[in-house]
Amino acid sequence: MTVSFDNRCRCLAAIVLGAVLAGCCCPNRPLDPPLQPIPSGPAPTVAQIATRYNARVRRLERFSATTEVQVKGTDAAGAKVDESFDGVLKVERPAHLSMRGHKAGVDAFILGSSDTQYWWIDLYNKPLSARVGSHEGVGLGGPGASKFQLPMHPLDFIELLGITPINPDPGASATTRWLGYGTVELTEPTRFGKRKIAVAFPSCNPLEVTLLDRDGRVTAHAELKEMEPVRVTDDAAAGASVPTRLFVSLKTPALGDLNLIVKLYEPENKEMNPKLFDLRFLLENFGVEKEFSLDAPLEPTGGK
């Protein structure tokens, strides 16, 4: 059984956006239980972790890298998947995201996000089409996410990269605990639930990120590997770094059972063209003819 190139691209789009290129997205797997003894003393405070963690991400308000993604496994229909893609990733906190994917040197898709919307633009199949949804619609558990086969909110992409700051004074709603010697887990509230970050202590570099919904269900899990410095064009001493080797395992009814190896190259912070995050510009620039709403019944909302 074979899979069309369009379906492979859509599958990768959902995985990349859902698994967020940041690690191991496995919605049903919580943090592994600690393998080391738990220290007897109190865990470092939220403020202690935030101070060191936020120093690293201070100049990650913008982040770009080239990417390679290998995908293997079976899709939801049982078809074998064995594909490689490359692309360019660009993020501007808190909500701007652009991922342009290529297959064998051919433009395949654009994943994108603005302050209010997210989209997937098919650059391969004619007529060109786009699927567009609102962040609010996905966050409320509307039909858009399931129609796009997304396992999680698109903005969680940025959370899983390990580049968003920790609130140093969140009150009683944030907690810390030891997972083992040298590993601390911090739990804090997010838009739609909670975020758990396992960090190495005392460096406070992220090891794992887990996102949970309001009911405490795990929606995404990321393992972050091989931290490397990020070149900041206007601040050589910024001390910014990101994970660059990512091992992804994703198993959901919508996407199937897939394993990914994600690599990030040449991470840097530099000025970005705001049109990368302008949906109307992208639709016009690439000549997209059909637009489908992910917040309503899947019917064309524009184009021919």
Coordinates of C-alpha atoms in Angstrom, one line a residue, residues 20-303:
V20 CA 6.8 21.0 17.2
L21 CA 10.2 20.0 15.8
A22 CA 11.3 20.3 19.4
G23 CA 11.4 16.8 20.6
C24 CA 9.5 13.7 21.3
C25 CA 5.8 14.3 20.9
C26 CA 3.9 11.4 22.5
P27 CA 0.5 12.6 23.8
N28 CA -0.1 9.4 25.8
R29 CA 3.3 9.2 27.5
P30 CA 4.0 11.3 30.7
L31 CA 7.5 12.0 32.0
D32 CA 9.4 8.8 32.7
P33 CA 9.6 7.9 36.4
P34 CA 12.9 8.9 38.0
L35 CA 15.7 6.4 37.8
Q36 CA 17.8 8.0 40.5
P37 CA 17.2 8.5 44.2
I38 CA 15.2 11.6 45.2
P39 CA 17.2 14.2 47.2
S40 CA 15.9 14.6 50.7
G41 CA 16.0 18.4 50.8
P42 CA 13.5 20.9 49.2
A43 CA 13.7 21.3 45.4
P44 CA 15.0 24.6 44.0
T45 CA 12.3 27.3 43.9
V46 CA 10.5 28.5 40.8
A47 CA 12.4 31.8 41.0
Q48 CA 15.8 30.0 41.2
I49 CA 15.0 27.9 38.1
A50 CA 13.5 30.9 36.2
T51 CA 16.5 33.1 36.8
R52 CA 18.9 30.7 35.0
Y53 CA 16.4 29.3 32.5
N54 CA 15.3 32.8 31.4
A55 CA 18.9 34.0 31.0
R56 CA 19.3 31.4 28.3
V57 CA 16.1 32.3 26.4
R58 CA 16.3 36.1 26.9
R59 CA 17.5 36.5 23.3
L60 CA 15.4 33.8 21.8
E61 CA 12.5 36.2 21.1
R62 CA 13.4 35.3 17.5
F63 CA 14.7 32.0 16.3
S64 CA 15.4 30.4 12.9
A65 CA 17.1 27.3 11.7
T66 CA 17.2 24.9 8.7
T67 CA 15.8 21.5 9.4
E68 CA 15.9 17.9 8.4
V69 CA 13.1 15.5 9.3
Q70 CA 13.1 11.7 8.8
V71 CA 9.7 10.0 9.3
K72 CA 9.2 6.3 9.6
G73 CA 6.3 4.1 10.7
T74 CA 2.7 3.5 9.6
D75 CA 0.0 6.1 9.1
A76 CA -3.6 5.9 10.3
A77 CA -4.6 3.7 7.4
G78 CA -1.8 1.2 8.0
A79 CA 0.3 2.4 5.1
K80 CA 4.1 2.3 5.5
V81 CA 5.7 5.8 5.9
D82 CA 9.4 6.2 5.1
E83 CA 10.1 9.8 4.1
S84 CA 12.7 12.6 4.5
F85 CA 11.9 16.3 4.3
D86 CA 13.9 19.5 4.8
G87 CA 12.8 23.0 5.5
V88 CA 13.3 26.4 7.1
L89 CA 11.9 27.1 10.5
K90 CA 11.3 30.6 11.8
V91 CA 9.7 31.6 15.1
E92 CA 8.9 35.0 16.8
R93 CA 7.6 34.8 20.3
P94 CA 4.9 34.7 21.4
A95 CA 2.8 33.5 18.4
H96 CA 4.5 33.9 15.0
L97 CA 5.6 30.7 13.3
S98 CA 6.7 29.8 9.8
M99 CA 7.9 26.4 8.5
R100 CA 8.4 26.0 4.8
G101 CA 8.9 22.3 3.8
H102 CA 10.6 20.8 0.8
K103 CA 10.7 17.3 -0.7
A104 CA 13.4 16.5 -3.2
G105 CA 14.0 20.2 -3.9
V106 CA 10.3 20.9 -4.5
D107 CA 8.2 23.2 -2.3
A108 CA 5.7 21.1 -0.5
F109 CA 4.0 23.1 2.2
I110 CA 4.0 26.1 4.5
L111 CA 3.0 25.8 8.1
G112 CA 2.3 29.1 9.7
S113 CA 0.9 31.0 12.6
S114 CA 0.0 34.6 13.5
D115 CA -1.4 36.2 16.6
T116 CA -4.8 34.9 15.9
Q117 CA -4.6 32.2 13.2
Y118 CA -2.7 29.1 12.0
W119 CA -2.5 27.6 8.5
W120 CA -1.2 24.9 6.3
I121 CA -0.7 25.8 2.6
D122 CA -0.3 23.1 0.0
L123 CA 2.4 24.2 -2.5
Y124 CA 2.5 20.9 -4.4
N125 CA -1.0 19.9 -5.6
K126 CA -2.9 22.0 -8.1
P127 CA -5.0 24.0 -7.6
L128 CA -3.0 25.3 -4.6
S129 CA -5.1 25.4 -1.4
A130 CA -4.8 26.5 2.2
R131 CA -6.4 25.3 5.4
V132 CA -6.9 28.1 8.0
G133 CA -8.0 28.0 11.6
S134 CA -8.1 30.2 14.6
H135 CA -6.1 29.6 17.8
E136 CA -9.2 30.1 19.8
G137 CA -11.1 27.5 17.9
V138 CA -8.4 24.9 18.5
G139 CA -8.0 25.8 22.1
L140 CA -11.7 25.3 22.7
G141 CA -11.5 21.9 21.2
G142 CA -13.5 22.8 18.1
P143 CA -13.6 20.7 14.9
G144 CA -10.6 22.4 13.3
A145 CA -7.9 20.4 15.0
S146 CA -9.4 17.1 14.2
K147 CA -10.0 18.0 10.6
F148 CA -6.4 19.0 10.2
Q149 CA -5.3 15.9 12.2
L150 CA -3.5 18.0 14.8
P151 CA -2.8 16.3 18.1
M152 CA -2.3 19.7 19.9
H153 CA -2.6 23.5 19.7
P154 CA -0.3 24.9 17.1
L155 CA 1.2 27.5 19.5
D156 CA 2.4 24.6 21.7
F157 CA 5.1 24.3 19.0
I158 CA 6.9 27.2 20.5
E159 CA 6.4 25.9 24.1
L160 CA 8.0 22.6 23.2
L161 CA 11.1 24.2 21.7
G162 CA 12.2 25.2 25.2
I163 CA 12.5 28.9 24.2
T164 CA 9.6 30.5 26.2
P165 CA 10.5 32.2 29.5
I166 CA 9.3 30.9 32.9
N167 CA 7.3 33.3 35.0
P168 CA 9.6 33.9 38.0
D169 CA 6.7 34.9 40.3
P170 CA 3.7 32.9 39.3
G171 CA 2.3 32.5 42.9
A172 CA 1.1 29.3 44.4
S173 CA 0.0 28.0 40.9
A174 CA 3.6 26.9 40.0
T175 CA 5.4 24.2 41.8
T176 CA 8.8 22.4 41.7
R177 CA 9.9 18.9 42.7
W178 CA 13.0 16.7 42.4
L179 CA 12.8 14.0 39.7
G180 CA 16.2 12.7 40.8
Y181 CA 19.7 14.0 41.6
G182 CA 20.4 16.9 39.2
T183 CA 16.9 16.9 37.7
V184 CA 14.1 19.2 38.7
E185 CA 10.5 19.4 37.3
L186 CA 8.7 22.7 37.3
T187 CA 5.0 22.9 36.7
E188 CA 3.2 26.1 35.7
P189 CA -0.1 27.1 34.2
T190 CA -0.5 27.7 30.4
R191 CA -3.2 29.0 28.1
F192 CA -5.1 25.7 28.1
G193 CA -3.7 23.7 31.0
K194 CA -0.2 23.2 32.4
R195 CA 3.4 22.9 31.3
K196 CA 5.9 20.7 33.0
I197 CA 9.6 21.4 32.3
A198 CA 12.3 19.0 33.5
V199 CA 15.6 20.8 33.7
A200 CA 19.1 19.8 34.6
F201 CA 20.2 21.5 37.8
P202 CA 22.0 23.7 38.4
S203 CA 22.4 24.7 34.7
C204 CA 18.5 24.7 34.2
N205 CA 18.8 23.6 30.6
P206 CA 15.6 21.9 29.5
L207 CA 15.6 18.1 29.2
E208 CA 11.9 17.4 28.7
V209 CA 8.7 19.4 28.2
T210 CA 5.2 18.0 28.8
L211 CA 2.0 19.8 28.1
L212 CA -1.3 18.9 29.8
D213 CA -4.9 20.1 29.1
R214 CA -7.3 21.4 31.7
D215 CA -8.3 17.9 32.7
G216 CA -4.6 16.9 33.3
R217 CA -4.3 14.8 30.2
V218 CA -0.9 14.8 28.4
T219 CA -1.3 16.5 25.0
A220 CA 2.4 16.6 24.0
H221 CA 5.7 15.5 25.3
A222 CA 9.2 16.6 24.1
E223 CA 12.7 15.3 24.8
L224 CA 15.3 18.0 24.1
K225 CA 18.8 16.9 23.1
E226 CA 22.2 18.4 22.2
M227 CA 22.0 22.1 23.2
E228 CA 23.9 24.3 20.9
P229 CA 24.6 28.1 21.0
V230 CA 22.4 30.4 19.0
R231 CA 24.1 33.2 17.0
V232 CA 22.6 36.5 17.9
T233 CA 23.5 39.1 15.3
D234 CA 23.4 42.1 17.6
D235 CA 24.5 40.5 20.9
A236 CA 27.5 38.1 20.6
A237 CA 27.5 37.5 24.4
A238 CA 23.8 36.7 24.7
G239 CA 24.4 33.1 25.9
A240 CA 21.3 31.8 24.0
S241 CA 21.1 28.1 23.2
V242 CA 18.5 25.6 21.8
P243 CA 18.2 21.8 21.4
T244 CA 19.3 20.7 17.9
R245 CA 18.8 16.9 17.9
L246 CA 15.3 15.7 18.5
F247 CA 13.9 12.2 18.6
V248 CA 10.2 12.0 18.1
S249 CA 7.6 9.3 18.7
L250 CA 4.0 10.0 17.9
K251 CA 1.1 7.6 18.2
T252 CA -2.5 8.9 17.7
P253 CA -5.6 7.5 16.0
A254 CA -5.5 10.4 13.5
L255 CA -1.8 10.2 12.5
G256 CA -0.9 6.5 13.1
D257 CA 2.3 5.2 14.7
L258 CA 5.3 7.3 13.6
N259 CA 8.9 7.9 14.6
L260 CA 10.9 10.9 13.6
I261 CA 14.4 12.2 13.8
V262 CA 14.5 16.0 13.7
K263 CA 17.7 18.0 13.2
L264 CA 18.2 21.7 13.5
Y265 CA 21.1 23.4 11.8
E266 CA 22.7 26.9 12.1
P267 CA 20.3 28.3 14.8
E268 CA 20.3 32.1 14.9
N269 CA 18.5 35.2 16.0
K270 CA 18.2 37.8 13.2
E271 CA 15.6 40.1 11.7
M272 CA 12.8 38.4 9.9
N273 CA 10.4 39.5 7.2
P274 CA 7.0 40.1 8.8
K275 CA 5.3 38.9 5.6
L276 CA 6.4 35.4 6.6
F277 CA 3.6 35.6 9.2
D278 CA 1.0 37.4 7.0
L279 CA -1.5 34.9 5.8
R280 CA -3.1 37.2 3.2
F281 CA 0.2 38.1 1.7
L282 CA 1.2 34.4 1.5
L283 CA -2.1 33.4 -0.2
E284 CA -1.7 36.1 -2.8
N285 CA 2.0 35.7 -3.3
F286 CA 1.8 31.9 -4.0
G287 CA -1.4 32.1 -6.0
V288 CA -3.5 30.0 -3.6
E289 CA -6.9 29.4 -5.2
K290 CA -8.9 27.7 -2.5
E291 CA -9.1 28.4 1.2
F292 CA -10.8 26.0 3.7
S293 CA -11.9 27.0 7.2
L294 CA -10.8 24.7 10.0
D295 CA -13.3 26.4 12.3
A296 CA -16.4 25.5 10.2
P297 CA -17.6 22.7 8.0
L298 CA -14.8 21.8 5.6
E299 CA -16.0 23.8 2.6
P300 CA -14.1 26.3 0.5
T301 CA -14.4 29.8 1.9
G302 CA -12.7 31.6 -1.0
G303 CA -11.1 31.1 -4.3

